[in-house]
């Protein structure tokens, strides 16, 4: 699960920086709540409703597939990815991953 969590963070943080104006903060929080991992990433970019900001010359260009990749990885581990966004206020992505994938959880806990 650690490799998948690292890949999810990489994809979502990459998206946050790619689609946010240069110099705006990206907030990342990740912790274990005793039942699994909770990850929250918030940026102050255009959100789901605006146009991407122009990137400075030489800035890396990502594919824009970060959300689908992160969502699929979360689902493979029995987790969820949720999005919230307001026009002009950026986007918040929340990922929850259980301690154990759903197919290996003890009986009666699914």
mmCIF file with all atom_site columns, C-alpha atoms in Angstrom:
data_model
loop_
_atom_site.group_PDB
_atom_site.id
_atom_site.type_symbol
_atom_site.label_atom_id
_atom_site.label_alt_id
_atom_site.label_comp_id
_atom_site.label_asym_id
_atom_site.label_entity_id
_atom_site.label_seq_id
_atom_site.pdbx_PDB_ins_code
_atom_site.Cartn_x
_atom_site.Cartn_y
_atom_site.Cartn_z
_atom_site.occupancy
_atom_site.B_iso_or_equiv
_atom_site.pdbx_formal_charge
_atom_site.auth_seq_id
_atom_site.auth_comp_id
_atom_site.auth_asym_id
_atom_site.auth_atom_id
_atom_site.pdbx_PDB_model_num
ATOM 1   C CA . UNK A 1 1   ? 0.000   0.000   0.000   1.00 0.00 ? 1   UNK A CA 1
ATOM 2   C CA . UNK A 1 2   ? 2.948   2.351   0.639   1.00 0.00 ? 2   UNK A CA 1
ATOM 3   C CA . UNK A 1 3   ? 4.036   2.258   -3.017  1.00 0.00 ? 3   UNK A CA 1
ATOM 4   C CA . UNK A 1 4   ? 0.489   3.011   -4.156  1.00 0.00 ? 4   UNK A CA 1
ATOM 5   C CA . UNK A 1 5   ? 0.151   5.830   -1.629  1.00 0.00 ? 5   UNK A CA 1
ATOM 6   C CA . UNK A 1 6   ? 3.432   7.317   -2.865  1.00 0.00 ? 6   UNK A CA 1
ATOM 7   C CA . UNK A 1 7   ? 2.207   7.120   -6.494  1.00 0.00 ? 7   UNK A CA 1
ATOM 8   C CA . UNK A 1 8   ? -1.133  8.709   -5.554  1.00 0.00 ? 8   UNK A CA 1
ATOM 9   C CA . UNK A 1 9   ? 0.685   11.590  -3.831  1.00 0.00 ? 9   UNK A CA 1
ATOM 10  C CA . UNK A 1 10  ? 3.016   11.999  -6.819  1.00 0.00 ? 10  UNK A CA 1
ATOM 11  C CA . UNK A 1 11  ? 0.134   12.166  -9.301  1.00 0.00 ? 11  UNK A CA 1
ATOM 12  C CA . UNK A 1 12  ? -2.070  14.503  -7.267  1.00 0.00 ? 12  UNK A CA 1
ATOM 13  C CA . UNK A 1 13  ? 0.692   16.882  -6.191  1.00 0.00 ? 13  UNK A CA 1
ATOM 14  C CA . UNK A 1 14  ? 1.931   16.978  -9.787  1.00 0.00 ? 14  UNK A CA 1
ATOM 15  C CA . UNK A 1 15  ? -1.562  17.935  -10.946 1.00 0.00 ? 15  UNK A CA 1
ATOM 16  C CA . UNK A 1 16  ? -1.892  20.558  -8.220  1.00 0.00 ? 16  UNK A CA 1
ATOM 17  C CA . UNK A 1 17  ? 1.315   22.294  -9.283  1.00 0.00 ? 17  UNK A CA 1
ATOM 18  C CA . UNK A 1 18  ? 0.656   21.944  -12.997 1.00 0.00 ? 18  UNK A CA 1
ATOM 19  C CA . UNK A 1 19  ? -2.798  23.493  -12.827 1.00 0.00 ? 19  UNK A CA 1
ATOM 20  C CA . UNK A 1 20  ? -2.092  26.232  -10.254 1.00 0.00 ? 20  UNK A CA 1
ATOM 21  C CA . UNK A 1 21  ? -0.600  29.665  -10.785 1.00 0.00 ? 21  UNK A CA 1
ATOM 22  C CA . UNK A 1 22  ? 3.096   29.839  -9.978  1.00 0.00 ? 22  UNK A CA 1
ATOM 23  C CA . UNK A 1 23  ? 3.662   30.966  -6.401  1.00 0.00 ? 23  UNK A CA 1
ATOM 24  C CA . UNK A 1 24  ? 0.345   29.763  -4.994  1.00 0.00 ? 24  UNK A CA 1
ATOM 25  C CA . UNK A 1 25  ? 0.446   27.219  -2.171  1.00 0.00 ? 25  UNK A CA 1
ATOM 26  C CA . UNK A 1 26  ? -0.395  23.549  -2.435  1.00 0.00 ? 26  UNK A CA 1
ATOM 27  C CA . UNK A 1 27  ? -1.332  21.963  0.895   1.00 0.00 ? 27  UNK A CA 1
ATOM 28  C CA . UNK A 1 28  ? -0.707  18.251  1.485   1.00 0.00 ? 28  UNK A CA 1
ATOM 29  C CA . UNK A 1 29  ? -1.857  16.416  4.604   1.00 0.00 ? 29  UNK A CA 1
ATOM 30  C CA . UNK A 1 30  ? -1.462  12.695  5.142   1.00 0.00 ? 30  UNK A CA 1
ATOM 31  C CA . UNK A 1 31  ? -1.950  10.685  8.289   1.00 0.00 ? 31  UNK A CA 1
ATOM 32  C CA . UNK A 1 32  ? -2.915  7.280   9.627   1.00 0.00 ? 32  UNK A CA 1
ATOM 33  C CA . UNK A 1 33  ? -6.132  7.500   11.627  1.00 0.00 ? 33  UNK A CA 1
ATOM 34  C CA . UNK A 1 34  ? -5.828  3.980   13.037  1.00 0.00 ? 34  UNK A CA 1
ATOM 35  C CA . UNK A 1 35  ? -8.119  2.520   10.363  1.00 0.00 ? 35  UNK A CA 1
ATOM 36  C CA . UNK A 1 36  ? -6.203  3.572   7.289   1.00 0.00 ? 36  UNK A CA 1
ATOM 37  C CA . UNK A 1 37  ? -4.504  6.452   5.536   1.00 0.00 ? 37  UNK A CA 1
ATOM 38  C CA . UNK A 1 38  ? -6.199  9.773   4.852   1.00 0.00 ? 38  UNK A CA 1
ATOM 39  C CA . UNK A 1 39  ? -4.697  12.137  2.298   1.00 0.00 ? 39  UNK A CA 1
ATOM 40  C CA . UNK A 1 40  ? -5.886  15.654  1.471   1.00 0.00 ? 40  UNK A CA 1
ATOM 41  C CA . UNK A 1 41  ? -4.384  17.872  -1.221  1.00 0.00 ? 41  UNK A CA 1
ATOM 42  C CA . UNK A 1 42  ? -5.654  21.401  -1.825  1.00 0.00 ? 42  UNK A CA 1
ATOM 43  C CA . UNK A 1 43  ? -4.500  23.879  -4.451  1.00 0.00 ? 43  UNK A CA 1
ATOM 44  C CA . UNK A 1 44  ? -5.584  27.376  -5.374  1.00 0.00 ? 44  UNK A CA 1
ATOM 45  C CA . UNK A 1 45  ? -5.695  26.794  -9.105  1.00 0.00 ? 45  UNK A CA 1
ATOM 46  C CA . UNK A 1 46  ? -8.599  27.100  -11.517 1.00 0.00 ? 46  UNK A CA 1
ATOM 47  C CA . UNK A 1 47  ? -10.430 24.131  -10.010 1.00 0.00 ? 47  UNK A CA 1
ATOM 48  C CA . UNK A 1 48  ? -12.661 21.928  -12.099 1.00 0.00 ? 48  UNK A CA 1
ATOM 49  C CA . UNK A 1 49  ? -14.467 24.874  -13.664 1.00 0.00 ? 49  UNK A CA 1
ATOM 50  C CA . UNK A 1 50  ? -11.776 27.170  -15.045 1.00 0.00 ? 50  UNK A CA 1
ATOM 51  C CA . UNK A 1 51  ? -9.082  27.207  -17.648 1.00 0.00 ? 51  UNK A CA 1
ATOM 52  C CA . UNK A 1 52  ? -5.579  25.934  -16.880 1.00 0.00 ? 52  UNK A CA 1
ATOM 53  C CA . UNK A 1 53  ? -3.021  28.590  -16.099 1.00 0.00 ? 53  UNK A CA 1
ATOM 54  C CA . UNK A 1 54  ? -0.128  29.050  -18.546 1.00 0.00 ? 54  UNK A CA 1
ATOM 55  C CA . UNK A 1 55  ? 3.045   27.279  -17.432 1.00 0.00 ? 55  UNK A CA 1
ATOM 56  C CA . UNK A 1 56  ? 6.367   29.088  -17.391 1.00 0.00 ? 56  UNK A CA 1
ATOM 57  C CA . UNK A 1 57  ? 8.918   28.118  -20.046 1.00 0.00 ? 57  UNK A CA 1
ATOM 58  C CA . UNK A 1 58  ? 10.712  24.906  -19.094 1.00 0.00 ? 58  UNK A CA 1
ATOM 59  C CA . UNK A 1 59  ? 8.078   23.783  -16.578 1.00 0.00 ? 59  UNK A CA 1
ATOM 60  C CA . UNK A 1 60  ? 7.331   20.066  -16.832 1.00 0.00 ? 60  UNK A CA 1
ATOM 61  C CA . UNK A 1 61  ? 4.164   19.148  -18.674 1.00 0.00 ? 61  UNK A CA 1
ATOM 62  C CA . UNK A 1 62  ? 2.190   16.288  -17.211 1.00 0.00 ? 62  UNK A CA 1
ATOM 63  C CA . UNK A 1 63  ? -0.396  14.180  -19.016 1.00 0.00 ? 63  UNK A CA 1
ATOM 64  C CA . UNK A 1 64  ? -3.382  15.290  -16.940 1.00 0.00 ? 64  UNK A CA 1
ATOM 65  C CA . UNK A 1 65  ? -4.110  11.664  -16.054 1.00 0.00 ? 65  UNK A CA 1
ATOM 66  C CA . UNK A 1 66  ? -3.233  12.119  -12.374 1.00 0.00 ? 66  UNK A CA 1
ATOM 67  C CA . UNK A 1 67  ? -6.823  12.001  -11.108 1.00 0.00 ? 67  UNK A CA 1
ATOM 68  C CA . UNK A 1 68  ? -7.845  8.822   -12.945 1.00 0.00 ? 68  UNK A CA 1
ATOM 69  C CA . UNK A 1 69  ? -4.594  7.087   -11.978 1.00 0.00 ? 69  UNK A CA 1
ATOM 70  C CA . UNK A 1 70  ? -4.941  8.100   -8.322  1.00 0.00 ? 70  UNK A CA 1
ATOM 71  C CA . UNK A 1 71  ? -8.623  7.118   -8.230  1.00 0.00 ? 71  UNK A CA 1
ATOM 72  C CA . UNK A 1 72  ? -7.919  3.694   -9.701  1.00 0.00 ? 72  UNK A CA 1
ATOM 73  C CA . UNK A 1 73  ? -5.059  3.023   -7.283  1.00 0.00 ? 73  UNK A CA 1
ATOM 74  C CA . UNK A 1 74  ? -7.267  4.020   -4.333  1.00 0.00 ? 74  UNK A CA 1
ATOM 75  C CA . UNK A 1 75  ? -10.054 1.743   -5.551  1.00 0.00 ? 75  UNK A CA 1
ATOM 76  C CA . UNK A 1 76  ? -7.647  -1.184  -6.015  1.00 0.00 ? 76  UNK A CA 1
ATOM 77  C CA . UNK A 1 77  ? -6.880  -0.923  -2.289  1.00 0.00 ? 77  UNK A CA 1
ATOM 78  C CA . UNK A 1 78  ? -10.532 -0.613  -1.262  1.00 0.00 ? 78  UNK A CA 1
ATOM 79  C CA . UNK A 1 79  ? -10.298 3.162   -0.903  1.00 0.00 ? 79  UNK A CA 1
ATOM 80  C CA . UNK A 1 80  ? -11.992 6.211   -2.337  1.00 0.00 ? 80  UNK A CA 1
ATOM 81  C CA . UNK A 1 81  ? -11.019 9.480   -3.994  1.00 0.00 ? 81  UNK A CA 1
ATOM 82  C CA . UNK A 1 82  ? -13.363 12.449  -3.570  1.00 0.00 ? 82  UNK A CA 1
ATOM 83  C CA . UNK A 1 83  ? -13.154 15.877  -5.224  1.00 0.00 ? 83  UNK A CA 1
ATOM 84  C CA . UNK A 1 84  ? -14.544 19.227  -4.196  1.00 0.00 ? 84  UNK A CA 1
ATOM 85  C CA . UNK A 1 85  ? -14.067 22.483  -6.048  1.00 0.00 ? 85  UNK A CA 1
ATOM 86  C CA . UNK A 1 86  ? -15.459 25.986  -6.257  1.00 0.00 ? 86  UNK A CA 1
ATOM 87  C CA . UNK A 1 87  ? -14.860 28.317  -9.183  1.00 0.00 ? 87  UNK A CA 1
ATOM 88  C CA . UNK A 1 88  ? -11.738 30.376  -8.544  1.00 0.00 ? 88  UNK A CA 1
ATOM 89  C CA . UNK A 1 89  ? -11.001 28.670  -5.211  1.00 0.00 ? 89  UNK A CA 1
ATOM 90  C CA . UNK A 1 90  ? -9.052  25.650  -6.378  1.00 0.00 ? 90  UNK A CA 1
ATOM 91  C CA . UNK A 1 91  ? -9.703  22.004  -5.767  1.00 0.00 ? 91  UNK A CA 1
ATOM 92  C CA . UNK A 1 92  ? -9.484  19.699  -2.779  1.00 0.00 ? 92  UNK A CA 1
ATOM 93  C CA . UNK A 1 93  ? -8.810  16.014  -3.341  1.00 0.00 ? 93  UNK A CA 1
ATOM 94  C CA . UNK A 1 94  ? -9.424  13.578  -0.480  1.00 0.00 ? 94  UNK A CA 1
ATOM 95  C CA . UNK A 1 95  ? -8.175  10.015  -0.621  1.00 0.00 ? 95  UNK A CA 1
ATOM 96  C CA . UNK A 1 96  ? -8.935  7.362   1.973   1.00 0.00 ? 96  UNK A CA 1
ATOM 97  C CA . UNK A 1 97  ? -7.157  4.013   1.989   1.00 0.00 ? 97  UNK A CA 1
ATOM 98  C CA . UNK A 1 98  ? -8.021  1.286   4.502   1.00 0.00 ? 98  UNK A CA 1
ATOM 99  C CA . UNK A 1 99  ? -5.249  -0.474  6.451   1.00 0.00 ? 99  UNK A CA 1
ATOM 100 C CA . UNK A 1 100 ? -5.994  -3.593  4.435   1.00 0.00 ? 100 UNK A CA 1
ATOM 101 C CA . UNK A 1 101 ? -7.360  -3.985  0.918   1.00 0.00 ? 101 UNK A CA 1
ATOM 102 C CA . UNK A 1 102 ? -11.044 -4.981  0.964   1.00 0.00 ? 102 UNK A CA 1
ATOM 103 C CA . UNK A 1 103 ? -10.320 -8.495  -0.332  1.00 0.00 ? 103 UNK A CA 1
ATOM 104 C CA . UNK A 1 104 ? -7.953  -9.270  2.615   1.00 0.00 ? 104 UNK A CA 1
ATOM 105 C CA . UNK A 1 105 ? -9.991  -7.763  5.444   1.00 0.00 ? 105 UNK A CA 1
ATOM 106 C CA . UNK A 1 106 ? -10.980 -10.148 8.230   1.00 0.00 ? 106 UNK A CA 1
ATOM 107 C CA . UNK A 1 107 ? -14.420 -11.784 7.842   1.00 0.00 ? 107 UNK A CA 1
ATOM 108 C CA . UNK A 1 108 ? -17.306 -9.539  8.836   1.00 0.00 ? 108 UNK A CA 1
ATOM 109 C CA . UNK A 1 109 ? -15.391 -6.281  8.325   1.00 0.00 ? 109 UNK A CA 1
ATOM 110 C CA . UNK A 1 110 ? -16.141 -5.620  4.656   1.00 0.00 ? 110 UNK A CA 1
#
